[in-house]
Structure formats: C-alpha cells, structure tokens
JSON list of C-alpha atoms in Angstrom, two decimals:
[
{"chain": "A", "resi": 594, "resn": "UNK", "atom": "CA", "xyz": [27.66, 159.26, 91.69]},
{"chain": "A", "resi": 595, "resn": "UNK", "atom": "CA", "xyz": [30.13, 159.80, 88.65]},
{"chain": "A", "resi": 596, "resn": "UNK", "atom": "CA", "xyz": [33.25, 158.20, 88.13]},
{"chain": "A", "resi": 597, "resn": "UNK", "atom": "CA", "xyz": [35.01, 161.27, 88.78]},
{"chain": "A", "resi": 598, "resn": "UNK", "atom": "CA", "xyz": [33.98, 161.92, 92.42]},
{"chain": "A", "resi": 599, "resn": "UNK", "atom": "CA", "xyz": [33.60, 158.70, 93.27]},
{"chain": "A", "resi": 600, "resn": "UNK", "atom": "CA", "xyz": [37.82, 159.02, 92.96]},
{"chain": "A", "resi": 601, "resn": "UNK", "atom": "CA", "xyz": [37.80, 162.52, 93.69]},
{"chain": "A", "resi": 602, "resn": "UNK", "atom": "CA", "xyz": [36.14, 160.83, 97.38]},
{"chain": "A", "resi": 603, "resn": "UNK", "atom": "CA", "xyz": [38.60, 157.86, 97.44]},
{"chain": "A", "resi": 604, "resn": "UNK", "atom": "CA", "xyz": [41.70, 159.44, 96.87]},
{"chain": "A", "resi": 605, "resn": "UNK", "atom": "CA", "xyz": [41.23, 161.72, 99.68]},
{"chain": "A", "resi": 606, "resn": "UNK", "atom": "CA", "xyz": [39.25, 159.60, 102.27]},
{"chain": "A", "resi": 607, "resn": "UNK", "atom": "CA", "xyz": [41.40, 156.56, 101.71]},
{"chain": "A", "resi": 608, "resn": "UNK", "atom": "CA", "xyz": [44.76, 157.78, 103.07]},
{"chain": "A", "resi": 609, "resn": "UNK", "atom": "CA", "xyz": [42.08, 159.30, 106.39]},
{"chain": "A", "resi": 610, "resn": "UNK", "atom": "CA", "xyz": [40.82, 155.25, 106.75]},
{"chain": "A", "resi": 611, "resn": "UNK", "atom": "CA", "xyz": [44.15, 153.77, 106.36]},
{"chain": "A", "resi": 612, "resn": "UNK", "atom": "CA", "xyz": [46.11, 155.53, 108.74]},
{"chain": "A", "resi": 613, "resn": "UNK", "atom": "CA", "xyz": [43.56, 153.98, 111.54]},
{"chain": "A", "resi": 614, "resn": "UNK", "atom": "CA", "xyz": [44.15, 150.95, 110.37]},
{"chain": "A", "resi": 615, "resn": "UNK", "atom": "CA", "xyz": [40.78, 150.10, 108.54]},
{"chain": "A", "resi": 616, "resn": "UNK", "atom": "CA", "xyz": [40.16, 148.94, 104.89]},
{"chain": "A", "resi": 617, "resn": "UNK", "atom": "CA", "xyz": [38.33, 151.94, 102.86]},
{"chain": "A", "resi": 618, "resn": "UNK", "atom": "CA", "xyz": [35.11, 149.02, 101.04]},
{"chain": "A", "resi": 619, "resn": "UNK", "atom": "CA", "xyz": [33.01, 151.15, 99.73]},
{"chain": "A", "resi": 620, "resn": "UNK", "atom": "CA", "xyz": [31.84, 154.53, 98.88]},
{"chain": "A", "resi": 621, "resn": "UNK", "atom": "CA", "xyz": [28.42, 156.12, 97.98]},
{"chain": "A", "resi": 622, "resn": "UNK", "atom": "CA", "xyz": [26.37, 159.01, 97.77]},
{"chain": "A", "resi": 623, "resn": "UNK", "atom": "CA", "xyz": [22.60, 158.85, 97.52]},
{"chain": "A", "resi": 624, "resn": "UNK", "atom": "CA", "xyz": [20.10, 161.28, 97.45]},
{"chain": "A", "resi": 625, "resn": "UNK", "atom": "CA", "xyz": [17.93, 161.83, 100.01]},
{"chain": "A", "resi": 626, "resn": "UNK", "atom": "CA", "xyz": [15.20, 164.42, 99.60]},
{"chain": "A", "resi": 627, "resn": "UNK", "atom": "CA", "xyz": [17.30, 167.35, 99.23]},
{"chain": "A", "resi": 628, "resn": "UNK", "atom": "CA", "xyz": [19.84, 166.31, 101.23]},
{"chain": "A", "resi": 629, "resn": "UNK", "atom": "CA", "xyz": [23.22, 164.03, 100.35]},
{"chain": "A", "resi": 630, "resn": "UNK", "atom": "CA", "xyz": [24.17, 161.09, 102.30]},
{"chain": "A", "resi": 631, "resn": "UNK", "atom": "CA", "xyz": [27.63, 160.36, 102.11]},
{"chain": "A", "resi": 632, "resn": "UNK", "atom": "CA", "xyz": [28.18, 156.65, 103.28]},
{"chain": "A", "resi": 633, "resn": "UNK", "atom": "CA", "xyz": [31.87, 155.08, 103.58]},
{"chain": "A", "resi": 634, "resn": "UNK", "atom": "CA", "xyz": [31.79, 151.47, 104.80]},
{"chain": "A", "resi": 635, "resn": "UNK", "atom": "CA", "xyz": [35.03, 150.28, 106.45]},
{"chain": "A", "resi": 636, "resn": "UNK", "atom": "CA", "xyz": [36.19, 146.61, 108.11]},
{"chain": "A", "resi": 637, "resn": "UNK", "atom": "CA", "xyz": [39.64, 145.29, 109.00]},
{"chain": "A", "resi": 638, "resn": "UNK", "atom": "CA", "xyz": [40.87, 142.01, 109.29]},
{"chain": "A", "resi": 639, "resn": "UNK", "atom": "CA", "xyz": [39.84, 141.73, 112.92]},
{"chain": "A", "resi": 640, "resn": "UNK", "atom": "CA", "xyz": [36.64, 143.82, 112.41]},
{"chain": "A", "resi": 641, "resn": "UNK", "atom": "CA", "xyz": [36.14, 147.74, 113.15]},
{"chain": "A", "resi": 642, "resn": "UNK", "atom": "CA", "xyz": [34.58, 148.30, 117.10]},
{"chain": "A", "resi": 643, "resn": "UNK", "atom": "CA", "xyz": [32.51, 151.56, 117.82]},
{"chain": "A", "resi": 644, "resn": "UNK", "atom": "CA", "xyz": [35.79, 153.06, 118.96]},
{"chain": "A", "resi": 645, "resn": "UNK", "atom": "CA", "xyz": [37.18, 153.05, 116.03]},
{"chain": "A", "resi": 646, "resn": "UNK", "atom": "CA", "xyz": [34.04, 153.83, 113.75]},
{"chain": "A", "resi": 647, "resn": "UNK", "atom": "CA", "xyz": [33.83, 157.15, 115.74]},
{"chain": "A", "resi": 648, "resn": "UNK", "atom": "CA", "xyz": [37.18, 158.08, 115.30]},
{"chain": "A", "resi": 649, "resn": "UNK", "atom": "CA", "xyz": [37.69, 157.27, 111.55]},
{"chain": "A", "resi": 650, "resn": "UNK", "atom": "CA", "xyz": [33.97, 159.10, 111.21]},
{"chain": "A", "resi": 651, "resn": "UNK", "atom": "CA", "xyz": [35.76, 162.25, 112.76]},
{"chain": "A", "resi": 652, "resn": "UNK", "atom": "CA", "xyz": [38.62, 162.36, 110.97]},
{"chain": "A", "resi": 653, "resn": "UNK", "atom": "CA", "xyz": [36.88, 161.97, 107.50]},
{"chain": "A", "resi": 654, "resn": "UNK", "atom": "CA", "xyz": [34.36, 164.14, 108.79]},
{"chain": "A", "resi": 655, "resn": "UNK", "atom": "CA", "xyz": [36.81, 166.96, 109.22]},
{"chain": "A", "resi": 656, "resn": "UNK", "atom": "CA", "xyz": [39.09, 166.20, 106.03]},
{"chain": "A", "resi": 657, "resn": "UNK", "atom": "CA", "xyz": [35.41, 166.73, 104.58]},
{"chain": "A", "resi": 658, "resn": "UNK", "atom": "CA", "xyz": [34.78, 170.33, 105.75]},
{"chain": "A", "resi": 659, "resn": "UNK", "atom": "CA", "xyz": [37.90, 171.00, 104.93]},
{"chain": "A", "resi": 660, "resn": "UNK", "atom": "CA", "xyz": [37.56, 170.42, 101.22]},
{"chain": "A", "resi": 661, "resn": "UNK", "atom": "CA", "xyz": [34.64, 171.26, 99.06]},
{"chain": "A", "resi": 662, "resn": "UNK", "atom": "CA", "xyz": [34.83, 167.45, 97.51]},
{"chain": "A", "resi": 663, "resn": "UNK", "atom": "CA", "xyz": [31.27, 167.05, 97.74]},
{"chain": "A", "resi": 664, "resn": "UNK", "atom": "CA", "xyz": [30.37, 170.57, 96.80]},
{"chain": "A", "resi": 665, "resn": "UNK", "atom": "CA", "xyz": [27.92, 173.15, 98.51]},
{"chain": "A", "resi": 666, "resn": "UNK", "atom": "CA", "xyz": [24.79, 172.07, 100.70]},
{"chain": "A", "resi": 667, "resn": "UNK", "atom": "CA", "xyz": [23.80, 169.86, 102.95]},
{"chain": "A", "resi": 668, "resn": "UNK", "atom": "CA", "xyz": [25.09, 165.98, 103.44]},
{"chain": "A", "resi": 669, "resn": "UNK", "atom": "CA", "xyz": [24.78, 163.75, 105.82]},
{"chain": "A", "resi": 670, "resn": "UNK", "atom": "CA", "xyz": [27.96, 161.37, 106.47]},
{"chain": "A", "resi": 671, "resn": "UNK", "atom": "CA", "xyz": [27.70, 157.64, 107.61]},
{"chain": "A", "resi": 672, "resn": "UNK", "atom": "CA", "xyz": [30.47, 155.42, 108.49]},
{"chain": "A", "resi": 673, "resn": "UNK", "atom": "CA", "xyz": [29.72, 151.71, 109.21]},
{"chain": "A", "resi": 674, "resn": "UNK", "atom": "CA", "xyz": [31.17, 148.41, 108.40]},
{"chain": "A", "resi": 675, "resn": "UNK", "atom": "CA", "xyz": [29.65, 145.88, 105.80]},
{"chain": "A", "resi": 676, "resn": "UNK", "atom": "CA", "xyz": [27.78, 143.83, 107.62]},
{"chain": "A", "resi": 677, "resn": "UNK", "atom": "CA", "xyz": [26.70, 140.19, 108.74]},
{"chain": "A", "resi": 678, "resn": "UNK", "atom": "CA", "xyz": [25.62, 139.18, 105.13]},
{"chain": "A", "resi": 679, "resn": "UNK", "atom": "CA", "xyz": [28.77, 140.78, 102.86]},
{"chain": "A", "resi": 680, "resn": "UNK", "atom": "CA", "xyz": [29.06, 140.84, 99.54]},
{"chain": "A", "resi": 681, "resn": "UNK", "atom": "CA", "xyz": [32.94, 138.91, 98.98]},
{"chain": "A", "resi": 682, "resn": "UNK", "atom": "CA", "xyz": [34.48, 140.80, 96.25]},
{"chain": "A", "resi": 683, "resn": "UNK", "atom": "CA", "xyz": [38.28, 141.01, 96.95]},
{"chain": "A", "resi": 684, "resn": "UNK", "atom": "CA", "xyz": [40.70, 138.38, 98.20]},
{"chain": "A", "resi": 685, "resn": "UNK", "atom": "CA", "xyz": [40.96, 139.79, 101.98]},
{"chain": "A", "resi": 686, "resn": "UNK", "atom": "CA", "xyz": [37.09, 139.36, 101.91]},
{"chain": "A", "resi": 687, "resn": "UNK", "atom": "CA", "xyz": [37.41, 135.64, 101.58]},
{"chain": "A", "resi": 688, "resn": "UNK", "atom": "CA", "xyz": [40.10, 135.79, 103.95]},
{"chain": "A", "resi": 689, "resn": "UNK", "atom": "CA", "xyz": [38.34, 137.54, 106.37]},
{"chain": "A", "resi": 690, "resn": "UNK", "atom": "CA", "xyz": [35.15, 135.36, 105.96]},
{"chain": "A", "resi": 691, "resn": "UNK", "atom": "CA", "xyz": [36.90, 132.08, 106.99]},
{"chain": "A", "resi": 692, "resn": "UNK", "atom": "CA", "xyz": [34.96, 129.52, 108.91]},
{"chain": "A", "resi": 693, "resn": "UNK", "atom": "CA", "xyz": [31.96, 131.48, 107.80]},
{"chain": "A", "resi": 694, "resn": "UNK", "atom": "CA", "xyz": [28.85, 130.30, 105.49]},
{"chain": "A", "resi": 695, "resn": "UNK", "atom": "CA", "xyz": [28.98, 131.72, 102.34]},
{"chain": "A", "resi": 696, "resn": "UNK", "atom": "CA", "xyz": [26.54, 131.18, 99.31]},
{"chain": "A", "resi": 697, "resn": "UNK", "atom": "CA", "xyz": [28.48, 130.54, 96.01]},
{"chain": "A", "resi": 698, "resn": "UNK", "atom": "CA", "xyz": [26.55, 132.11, 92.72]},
{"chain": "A", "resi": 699, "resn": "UNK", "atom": "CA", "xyz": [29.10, 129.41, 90.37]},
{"chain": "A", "resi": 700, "resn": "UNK", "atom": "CA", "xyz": [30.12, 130.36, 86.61]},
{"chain": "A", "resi": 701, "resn": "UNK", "atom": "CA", "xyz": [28.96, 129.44, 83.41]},
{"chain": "A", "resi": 702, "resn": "UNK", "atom": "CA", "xyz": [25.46, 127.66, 84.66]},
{"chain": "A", "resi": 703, "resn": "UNK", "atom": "CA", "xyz": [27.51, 126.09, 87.66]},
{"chain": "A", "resi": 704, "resn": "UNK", "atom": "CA", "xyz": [24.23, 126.72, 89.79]},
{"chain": "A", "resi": 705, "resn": "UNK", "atom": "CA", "xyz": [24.25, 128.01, 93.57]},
{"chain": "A", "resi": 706, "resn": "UNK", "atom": "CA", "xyz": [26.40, 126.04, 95.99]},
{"chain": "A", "resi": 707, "resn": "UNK", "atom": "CA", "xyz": [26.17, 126.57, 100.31]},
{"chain": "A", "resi": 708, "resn": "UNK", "atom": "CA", "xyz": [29.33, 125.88, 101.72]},
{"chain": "A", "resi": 709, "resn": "UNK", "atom": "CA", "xyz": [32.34, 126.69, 104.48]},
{"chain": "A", "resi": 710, "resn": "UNK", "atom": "CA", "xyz": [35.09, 128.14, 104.01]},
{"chain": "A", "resi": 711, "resn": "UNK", "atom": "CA", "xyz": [37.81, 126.01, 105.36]},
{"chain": "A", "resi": 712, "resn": "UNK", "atom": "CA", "xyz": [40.83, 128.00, 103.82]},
{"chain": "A", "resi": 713, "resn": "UNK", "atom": "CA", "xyz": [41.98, 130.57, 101.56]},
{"chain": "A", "resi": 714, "resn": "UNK", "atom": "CA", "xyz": [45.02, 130.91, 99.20]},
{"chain": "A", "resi": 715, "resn": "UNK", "atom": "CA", "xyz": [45.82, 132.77, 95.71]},
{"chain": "A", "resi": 716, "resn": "UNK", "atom": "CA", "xyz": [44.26, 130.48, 93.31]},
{"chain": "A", "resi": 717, "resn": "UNK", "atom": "CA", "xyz": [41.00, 129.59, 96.11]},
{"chain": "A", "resi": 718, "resn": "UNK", "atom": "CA", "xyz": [38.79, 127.97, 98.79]},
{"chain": "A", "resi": 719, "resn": "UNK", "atom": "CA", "xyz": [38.68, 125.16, 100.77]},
{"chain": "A", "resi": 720, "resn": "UNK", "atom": "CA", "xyz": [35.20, 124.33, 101.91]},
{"chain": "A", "resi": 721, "resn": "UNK", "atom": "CA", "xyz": [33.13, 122.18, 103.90]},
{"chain": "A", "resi": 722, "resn": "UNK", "atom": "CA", "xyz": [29.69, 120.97, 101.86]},
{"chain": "A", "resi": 723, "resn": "UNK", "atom": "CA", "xyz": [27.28, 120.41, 104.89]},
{"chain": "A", "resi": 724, "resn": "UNK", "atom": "CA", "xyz": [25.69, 117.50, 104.59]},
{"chain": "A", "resi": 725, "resn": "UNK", "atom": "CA", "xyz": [22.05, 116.77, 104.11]},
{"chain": "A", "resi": 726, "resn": "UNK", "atom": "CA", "xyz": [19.83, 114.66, 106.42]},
{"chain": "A", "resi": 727, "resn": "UNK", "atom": "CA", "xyz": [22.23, 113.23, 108.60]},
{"chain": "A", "resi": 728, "resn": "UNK", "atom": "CA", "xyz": [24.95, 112.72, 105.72]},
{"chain": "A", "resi": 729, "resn": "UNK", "atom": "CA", "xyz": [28.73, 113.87, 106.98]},
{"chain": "A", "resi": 730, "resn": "UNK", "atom": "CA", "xyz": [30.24, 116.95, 105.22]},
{"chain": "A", "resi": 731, "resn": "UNK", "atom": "CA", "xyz": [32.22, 116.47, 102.50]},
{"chain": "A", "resi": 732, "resn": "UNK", "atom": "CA", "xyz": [35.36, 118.61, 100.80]},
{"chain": "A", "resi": 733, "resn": "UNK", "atom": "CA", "xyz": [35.56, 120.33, 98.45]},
{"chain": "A", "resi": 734, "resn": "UNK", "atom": "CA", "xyz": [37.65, 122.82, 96.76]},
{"chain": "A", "resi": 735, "resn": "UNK", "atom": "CA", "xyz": [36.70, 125.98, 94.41]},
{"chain": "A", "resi": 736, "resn": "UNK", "atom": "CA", "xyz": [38.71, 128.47, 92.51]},
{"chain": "A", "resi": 737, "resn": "UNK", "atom": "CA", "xyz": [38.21, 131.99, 92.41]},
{"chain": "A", "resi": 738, "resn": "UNK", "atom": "CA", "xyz": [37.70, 131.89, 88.42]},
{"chain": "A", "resi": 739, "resn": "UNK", "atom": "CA", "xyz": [34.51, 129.43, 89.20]},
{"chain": "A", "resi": 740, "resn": "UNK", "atom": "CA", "xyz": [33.03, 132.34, 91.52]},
{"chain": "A", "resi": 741, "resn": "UNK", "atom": "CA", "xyz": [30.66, 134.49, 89.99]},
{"chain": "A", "resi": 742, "resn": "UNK", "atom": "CA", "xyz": [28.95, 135.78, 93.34]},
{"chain": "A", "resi": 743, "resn": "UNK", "atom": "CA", "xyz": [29.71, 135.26, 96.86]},
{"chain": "A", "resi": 744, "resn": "UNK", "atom": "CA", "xyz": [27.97, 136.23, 100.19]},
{"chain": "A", "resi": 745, "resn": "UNK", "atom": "CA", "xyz": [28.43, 135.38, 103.50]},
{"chain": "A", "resi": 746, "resn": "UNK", "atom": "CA", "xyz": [24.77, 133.94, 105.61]},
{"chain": "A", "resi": 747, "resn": "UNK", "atom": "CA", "xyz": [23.85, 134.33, 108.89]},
{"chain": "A", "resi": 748, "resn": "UNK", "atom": "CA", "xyz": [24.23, 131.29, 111.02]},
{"chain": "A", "resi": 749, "resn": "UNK", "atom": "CA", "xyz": [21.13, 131.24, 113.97]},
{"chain": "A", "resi": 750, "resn": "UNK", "atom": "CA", "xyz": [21.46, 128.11, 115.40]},
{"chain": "A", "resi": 751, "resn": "UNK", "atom": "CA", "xyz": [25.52, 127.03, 114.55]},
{"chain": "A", "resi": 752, "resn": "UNK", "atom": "CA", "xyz": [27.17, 125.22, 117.51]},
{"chain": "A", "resi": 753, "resn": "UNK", "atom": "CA", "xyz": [30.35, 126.51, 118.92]},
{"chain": "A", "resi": 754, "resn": "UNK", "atom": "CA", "xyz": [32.89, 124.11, 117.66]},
{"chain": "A", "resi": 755, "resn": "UNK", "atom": "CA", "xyz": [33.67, 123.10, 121.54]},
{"chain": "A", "resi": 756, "resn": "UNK", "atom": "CA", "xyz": [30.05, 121.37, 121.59]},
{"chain": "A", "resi": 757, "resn": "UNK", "atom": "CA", "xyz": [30.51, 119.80, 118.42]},
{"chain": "A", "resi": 758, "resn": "UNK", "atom": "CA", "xyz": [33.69, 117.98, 119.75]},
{"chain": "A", "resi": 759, "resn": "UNK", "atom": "CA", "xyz": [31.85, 117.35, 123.74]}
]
C-alpha cells in the first residue's frame, strides 16, 4: 500500500475510531486474488469487546462507501484488535501490556531478555526477571532507548496472583 493512501485511509478512518473511543493501530491492504482486504486493527486501554468491534466496523464501513478512498472494485473490510502476542511499538502499548510477559529484542548486541512488566513511565520499564530453577525473581529496570523489539507472550499455565499469595 503506498504512502499516500495509507494517509489518505488514516486521516479519514481515524476521526470514525476515535469518536468510539478506540485507538486506530494499524492499517493495511493486501491483495487477495482479485479482491482487496482492507484490515484496521483497533484496542483501547481497557481492550475493544465484540460490541464495540461491530459498531466501529459499521461506521468505517459506511464512511467507506461513502468515499471512493480505496477506489473501484471489490474489498473486503476487517476490523479486529491486535492480539494476544502484540507487537509494543508506542508508549500506551507498554502501558497497556502491564503485568504481562513480554520478550525484549535489546540494542546494540544486548541479546533477548523475558521479563514482566512491573511499571511504565516516560523514560521506561520496571520488570520482574523470572527466575530460573527455583531462583526468586529479581528487578530490573530498562529504558525505552535499550528496546529494539518488544512482544507480549502468551502465559498457559500463570497463576492468578491470589494463589501465589494462598
């Protein structure tokens, strides 16, 4: 998608995903045979429900047939939220992935680092290093210039917190 209508799509979605109180993440448009598919990933500090994934997928969809911003024939239009293992690429990311897992790609050969995140503020994390084989978790704390890649893991087996302290 070029530059162009990838702005072209922002500029006039954004204001659509706003005003229902979601986060416009991402856009893209793929091709699919012959057919387009539009996808617009949203998310919110408290997360986006079905409700609100319908609505938002209305609206745009409307605001869409409305303009001609993706030109003539067929697209298909997909609204969904980023998912359990997210890409952290903005500050409210981070924010929004506290107590969560997150793999850290680190800077300047800094190597790969599995960790909690504890806390967020302006200059960076606090985190939790699990321990290994039976060894407590230990502190530490990262800043945002150290990050070269972040993205949150799925947790199977993590105990609620209120059987970690029974």
């Amino acid at each position: 998608m070029s530059t162009t209508q990838s702005e072209r799509l922002r500029e006039l979605l954004e204001p659509l995903v706003t005003s229902q109180g979601l986060d416009l993440e991402e856009i893209a448009v793929d091709s699919v045979g012959r057919k387009r598919v539009l996808r617009v990933v949203v998310d919110s500090d408290t997360g986006a429900d079905l409700d609100q994934i319908a609505d938002v997928s209305r609206a745009l969809s409307a605001k869409l047939d409305e303009n001609d911003a993706l030109g003539a024939g067929e697209y298909t239009l997909e609204v969904g939220t980023p998912g359990a293992e997210r890409l952290l690429k903005e500050h409210r990311h981070y924010v929004r992935a506290v107590d969560r897992l997150v793999k850290f790609q680190l800077t300047e050969g800094g190597g790969e680092l599995v960790a909690r995140i504890l806390k967020v503020d302006d200059e960076g994390l606090d985190l939790e290093v699990p321990g290994v084989k039976g060894r407590k978790a230990t502190a530490r704390r990262l800043a945002f210039s150290d990050v070269d890649r972040a993205r949150v893991q799925v947790e199977f087996s993590r105990k609620d917190k209120n059987e970690e302290e029974a």
